[in-house]
PDB file of C-alpha atoms in Angstrom:
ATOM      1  CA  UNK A   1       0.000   0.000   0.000  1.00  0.00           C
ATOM      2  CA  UNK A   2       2.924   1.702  -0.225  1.00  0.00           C
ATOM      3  CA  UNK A   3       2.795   2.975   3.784  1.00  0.00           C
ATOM      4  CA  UNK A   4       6.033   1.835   5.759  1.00  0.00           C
ATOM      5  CA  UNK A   5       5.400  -0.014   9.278  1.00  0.00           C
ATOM      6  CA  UNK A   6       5.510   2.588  11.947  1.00  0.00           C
ATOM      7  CA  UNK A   7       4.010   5.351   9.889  1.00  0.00           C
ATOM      8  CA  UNK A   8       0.189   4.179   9.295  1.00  0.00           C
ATOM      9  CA  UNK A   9      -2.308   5.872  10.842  1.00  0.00           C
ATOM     10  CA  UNK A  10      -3.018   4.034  13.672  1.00  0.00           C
ATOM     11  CA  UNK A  11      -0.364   3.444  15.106  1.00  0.00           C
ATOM     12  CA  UNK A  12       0.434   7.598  14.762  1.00  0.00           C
ATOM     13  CA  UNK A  13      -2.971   8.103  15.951  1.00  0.00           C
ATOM     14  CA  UNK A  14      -2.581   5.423  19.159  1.00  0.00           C
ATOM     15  CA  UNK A  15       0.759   7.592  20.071  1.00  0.00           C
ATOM     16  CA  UNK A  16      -0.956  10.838  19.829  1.00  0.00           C
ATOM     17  CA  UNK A  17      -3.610   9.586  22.208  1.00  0.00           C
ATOM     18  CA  UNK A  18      -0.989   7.699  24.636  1.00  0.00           C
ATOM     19  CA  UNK A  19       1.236  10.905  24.429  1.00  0.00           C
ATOM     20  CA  UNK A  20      -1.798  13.480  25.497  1.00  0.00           C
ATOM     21  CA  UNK A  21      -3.001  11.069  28.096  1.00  0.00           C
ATOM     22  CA  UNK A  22      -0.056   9.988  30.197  1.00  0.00           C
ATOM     23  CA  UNK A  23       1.145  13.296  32.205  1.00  0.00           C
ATOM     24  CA  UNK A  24       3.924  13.050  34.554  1.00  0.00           C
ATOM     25  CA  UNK A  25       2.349  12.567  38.374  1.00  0.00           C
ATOM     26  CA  UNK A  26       3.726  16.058  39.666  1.00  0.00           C
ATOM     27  CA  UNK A  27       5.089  15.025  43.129  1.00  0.00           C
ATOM     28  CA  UNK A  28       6.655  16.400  46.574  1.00  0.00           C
ATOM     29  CA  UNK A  29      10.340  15.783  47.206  1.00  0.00           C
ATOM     30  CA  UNK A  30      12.239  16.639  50.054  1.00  0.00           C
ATOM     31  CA  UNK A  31      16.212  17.481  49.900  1.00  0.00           C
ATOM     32  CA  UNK A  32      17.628  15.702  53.223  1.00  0.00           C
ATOM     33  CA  UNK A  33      19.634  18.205  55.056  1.00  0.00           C
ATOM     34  CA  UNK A  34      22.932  16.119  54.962  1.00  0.00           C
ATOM     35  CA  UNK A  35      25.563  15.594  52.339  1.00  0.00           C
ATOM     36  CA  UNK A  36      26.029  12.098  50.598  1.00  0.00           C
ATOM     37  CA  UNK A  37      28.782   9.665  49.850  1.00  0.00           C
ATOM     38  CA  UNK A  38      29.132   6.876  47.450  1.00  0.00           C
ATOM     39  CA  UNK A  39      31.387   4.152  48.808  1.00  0.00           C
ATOM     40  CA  UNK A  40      32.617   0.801  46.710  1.00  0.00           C
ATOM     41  CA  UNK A  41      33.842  -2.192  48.600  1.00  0.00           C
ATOM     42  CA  UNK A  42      35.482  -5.071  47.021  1.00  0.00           C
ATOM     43  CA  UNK A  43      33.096  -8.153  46.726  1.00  0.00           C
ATOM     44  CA  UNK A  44      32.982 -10.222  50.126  1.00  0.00           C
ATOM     45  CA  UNK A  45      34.716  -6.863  52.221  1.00  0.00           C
ATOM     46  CA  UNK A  46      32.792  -6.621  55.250  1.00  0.00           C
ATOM     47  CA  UNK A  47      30.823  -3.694  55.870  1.00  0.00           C
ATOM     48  CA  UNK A  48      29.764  -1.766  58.759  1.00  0.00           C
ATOM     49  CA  UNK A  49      26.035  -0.589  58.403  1.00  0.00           C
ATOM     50  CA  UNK A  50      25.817   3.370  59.224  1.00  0.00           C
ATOM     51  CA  UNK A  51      23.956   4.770  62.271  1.00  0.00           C
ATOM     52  CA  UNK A  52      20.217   5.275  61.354  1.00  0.00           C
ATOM     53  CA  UNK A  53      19.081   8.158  59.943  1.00  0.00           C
ATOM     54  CA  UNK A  54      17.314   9.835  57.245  1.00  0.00           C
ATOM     55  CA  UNK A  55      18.656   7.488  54.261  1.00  0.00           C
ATOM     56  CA  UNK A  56      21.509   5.334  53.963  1.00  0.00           C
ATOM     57  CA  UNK A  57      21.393   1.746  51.373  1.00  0.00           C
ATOM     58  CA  UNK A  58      23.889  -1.218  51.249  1.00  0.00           C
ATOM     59  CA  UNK A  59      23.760  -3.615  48.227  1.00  0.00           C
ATOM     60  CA  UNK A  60      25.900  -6.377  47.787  1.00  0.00           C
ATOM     61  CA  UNK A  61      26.612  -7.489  43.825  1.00  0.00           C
ATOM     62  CA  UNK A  62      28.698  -9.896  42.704  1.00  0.00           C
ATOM     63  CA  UNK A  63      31.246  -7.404  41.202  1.00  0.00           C
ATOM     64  CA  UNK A  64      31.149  -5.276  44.255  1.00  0.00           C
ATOM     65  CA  UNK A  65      29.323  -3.622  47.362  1.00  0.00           C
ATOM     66  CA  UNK A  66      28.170  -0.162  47.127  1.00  0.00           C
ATOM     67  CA  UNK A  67      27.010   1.444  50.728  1.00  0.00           C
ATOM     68  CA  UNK A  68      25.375   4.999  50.235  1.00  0.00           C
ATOM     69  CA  UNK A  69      25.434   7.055  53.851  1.00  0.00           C
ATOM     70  CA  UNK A  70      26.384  10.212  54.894  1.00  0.00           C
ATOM     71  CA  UNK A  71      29.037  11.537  54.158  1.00  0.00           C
ATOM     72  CA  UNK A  72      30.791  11.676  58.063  1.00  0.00           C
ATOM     73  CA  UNK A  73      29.756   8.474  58.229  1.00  0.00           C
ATOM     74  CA  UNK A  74      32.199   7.375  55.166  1.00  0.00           C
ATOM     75  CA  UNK A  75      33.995   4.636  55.924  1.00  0.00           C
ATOM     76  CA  UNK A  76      37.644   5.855  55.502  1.00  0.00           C
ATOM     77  CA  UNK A  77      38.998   2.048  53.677  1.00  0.00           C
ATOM     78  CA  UNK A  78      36.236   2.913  50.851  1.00  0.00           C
ATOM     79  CA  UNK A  79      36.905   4.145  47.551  1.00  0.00           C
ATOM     80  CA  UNK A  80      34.553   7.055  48.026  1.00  0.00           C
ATOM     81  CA  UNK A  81      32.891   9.282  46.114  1.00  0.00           C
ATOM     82  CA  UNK A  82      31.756  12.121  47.744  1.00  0.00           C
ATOM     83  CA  UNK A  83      29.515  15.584  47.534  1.00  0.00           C
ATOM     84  CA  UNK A  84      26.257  14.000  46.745  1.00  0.00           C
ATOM     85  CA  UNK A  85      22.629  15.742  47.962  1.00  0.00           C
ATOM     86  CA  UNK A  86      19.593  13.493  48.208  1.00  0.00           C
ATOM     87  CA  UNK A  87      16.118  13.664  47.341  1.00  0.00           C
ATOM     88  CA  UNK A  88      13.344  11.605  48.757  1.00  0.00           C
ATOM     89  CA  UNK A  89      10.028  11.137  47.000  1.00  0.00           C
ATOM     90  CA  UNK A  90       7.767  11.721  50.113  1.00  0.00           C
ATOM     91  CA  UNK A  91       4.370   9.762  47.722  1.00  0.00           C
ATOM     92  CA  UNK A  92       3.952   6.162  48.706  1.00  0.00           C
ATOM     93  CA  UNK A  93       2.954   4.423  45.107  1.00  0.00           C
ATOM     94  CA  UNK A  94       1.837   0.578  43.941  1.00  0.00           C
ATOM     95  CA  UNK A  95       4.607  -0.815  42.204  1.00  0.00           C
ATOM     96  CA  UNK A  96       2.367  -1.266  39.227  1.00  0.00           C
ATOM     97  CA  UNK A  97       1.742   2.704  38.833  1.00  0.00           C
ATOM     98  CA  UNK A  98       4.151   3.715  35.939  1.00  0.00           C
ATOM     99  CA  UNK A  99       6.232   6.855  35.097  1.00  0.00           C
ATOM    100  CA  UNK A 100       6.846   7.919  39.301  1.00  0.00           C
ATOM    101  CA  UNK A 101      11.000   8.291  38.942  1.00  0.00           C
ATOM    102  CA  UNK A 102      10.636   9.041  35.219  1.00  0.00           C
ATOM    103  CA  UNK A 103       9.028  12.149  36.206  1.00  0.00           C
ATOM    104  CA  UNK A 104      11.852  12.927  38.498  1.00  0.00           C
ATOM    105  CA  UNK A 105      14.637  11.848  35.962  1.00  0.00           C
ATOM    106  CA  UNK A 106      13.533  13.406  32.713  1.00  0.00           C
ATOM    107  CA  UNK A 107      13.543  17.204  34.228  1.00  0.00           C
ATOM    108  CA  UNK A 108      16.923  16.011  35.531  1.00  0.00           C
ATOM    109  CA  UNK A 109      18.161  14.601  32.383  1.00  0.00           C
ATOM    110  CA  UNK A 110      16.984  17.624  30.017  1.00  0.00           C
ATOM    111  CA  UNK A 111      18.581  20.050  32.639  1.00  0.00           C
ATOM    112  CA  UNK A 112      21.952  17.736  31.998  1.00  0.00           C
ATOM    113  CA  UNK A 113      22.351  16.597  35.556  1.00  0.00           C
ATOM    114  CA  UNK A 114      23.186  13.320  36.555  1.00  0.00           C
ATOM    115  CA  UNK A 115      21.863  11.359  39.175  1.00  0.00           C
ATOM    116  CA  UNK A 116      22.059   7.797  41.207  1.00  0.00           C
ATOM    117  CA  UNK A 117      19.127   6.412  42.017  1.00  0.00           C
ATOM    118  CA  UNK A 118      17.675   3.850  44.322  1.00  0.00           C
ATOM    119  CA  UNK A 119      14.641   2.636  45.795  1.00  0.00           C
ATOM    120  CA  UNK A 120      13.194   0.870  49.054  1.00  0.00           C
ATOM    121  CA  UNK A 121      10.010  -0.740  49.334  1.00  0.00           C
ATOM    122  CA  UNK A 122       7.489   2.514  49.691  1.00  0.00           C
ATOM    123  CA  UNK A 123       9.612   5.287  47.788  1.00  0.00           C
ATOM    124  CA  UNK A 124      12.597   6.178  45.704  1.00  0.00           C
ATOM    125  CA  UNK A 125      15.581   8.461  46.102  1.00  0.00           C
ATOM    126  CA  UNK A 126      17.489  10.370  43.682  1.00  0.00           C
ATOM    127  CA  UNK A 127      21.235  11.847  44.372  1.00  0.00           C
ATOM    128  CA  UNK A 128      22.882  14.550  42.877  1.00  0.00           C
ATOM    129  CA  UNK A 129      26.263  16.184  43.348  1.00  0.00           C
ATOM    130  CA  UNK A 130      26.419  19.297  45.215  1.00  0.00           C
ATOM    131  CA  UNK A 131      27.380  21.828  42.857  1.00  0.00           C
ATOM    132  CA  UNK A 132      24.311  20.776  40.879  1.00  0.00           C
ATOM    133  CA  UNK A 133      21.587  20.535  43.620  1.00  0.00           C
ATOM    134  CA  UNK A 134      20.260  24.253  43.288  1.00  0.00           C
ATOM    135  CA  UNK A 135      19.619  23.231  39.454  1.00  0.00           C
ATOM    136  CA  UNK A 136      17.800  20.346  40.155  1.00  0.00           C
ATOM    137  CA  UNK A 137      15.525  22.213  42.699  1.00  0.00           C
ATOM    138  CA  UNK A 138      15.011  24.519  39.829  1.00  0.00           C
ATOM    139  CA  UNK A 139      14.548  21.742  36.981  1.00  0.00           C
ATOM    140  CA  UNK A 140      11.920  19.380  39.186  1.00  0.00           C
ATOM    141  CA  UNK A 141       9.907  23.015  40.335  1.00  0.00           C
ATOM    142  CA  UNK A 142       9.732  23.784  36.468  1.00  0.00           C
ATOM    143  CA  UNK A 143       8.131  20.114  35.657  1.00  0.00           C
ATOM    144  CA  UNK A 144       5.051  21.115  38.400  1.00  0.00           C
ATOM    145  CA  UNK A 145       7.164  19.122  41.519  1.00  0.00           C
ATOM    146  CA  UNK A 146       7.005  20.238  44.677  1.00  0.00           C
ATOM    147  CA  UNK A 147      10.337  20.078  46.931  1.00  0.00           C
ATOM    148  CA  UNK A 148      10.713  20.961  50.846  1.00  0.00           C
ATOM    149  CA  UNK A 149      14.070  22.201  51.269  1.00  0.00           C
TER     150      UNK A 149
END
């Protein structure tokens, strides 16, 4: 018929309609006081779990360990990367409910900021470096997020 796969009507027509119906959830994100560090441990090092407090994560790979804590809390035989600020989505969502840390990555992304991500059970949490914070407060306010400072 002469029309190439990808370009017949329908399917054009199904992405207009998927495109104008899924919006980004606009959400509330708080920016935890402290400043972050990024540690890597060999595989099988053992590892000290941080004090409690406000966010901290320790996953064990097969190539390595990462522990994520703050940044006084750094264990000093670490190879350590440090200056990172974290955000915590304060929603709860289903697992099933799509698009929740795309809407916080994509404002990041387009502002060129990069980020390390993780999640727990109820909510996610996005790090940034320092020097970059300010312009992610500025690129997640401009995609209709609200953060708590």
């Amino acid at each position: 018929s002469g029309t190439r796969p990808g370009n017949r009507a329908g399917f054009l027509m199904n992405a207009l309609y998927l495109r104008m119906v899924w919006i980004m959830p606009a959400l509330t994100l708080s920016l935890l006081a402290e400043p972050y560090a990024v540690c890597r441990f060999p595989t099988g090092t053992p590892i000290r779990s941080p004090q409690p407090g406000a966010f901290s994560l320790l996953v064990q790979a097969v190539e390595e360990a990462t522990l994520v804590c703050p940044l006084h809390q750094a264990p000093p035989e670490a190879e350590t990367d440090a200056g990172w600020r974290c955000f915590r989505i304060m929603q709860n969502f289903d697992f099933g409910v799509p698009g929740i840390l795309a809407s916080v990555l994509e404002p990041l992304a387009k502002a060129g900021i990069g980020i390390f991500a993780t999640s727990t059970f109820s909510t996610d949490y996005v790090l940034v470096k320092e020097q970059d914070a300010d312009r992610a407060v500025d690129a997640l306010r401009a995609a209709g997020h609200r953060i708590d400072l």
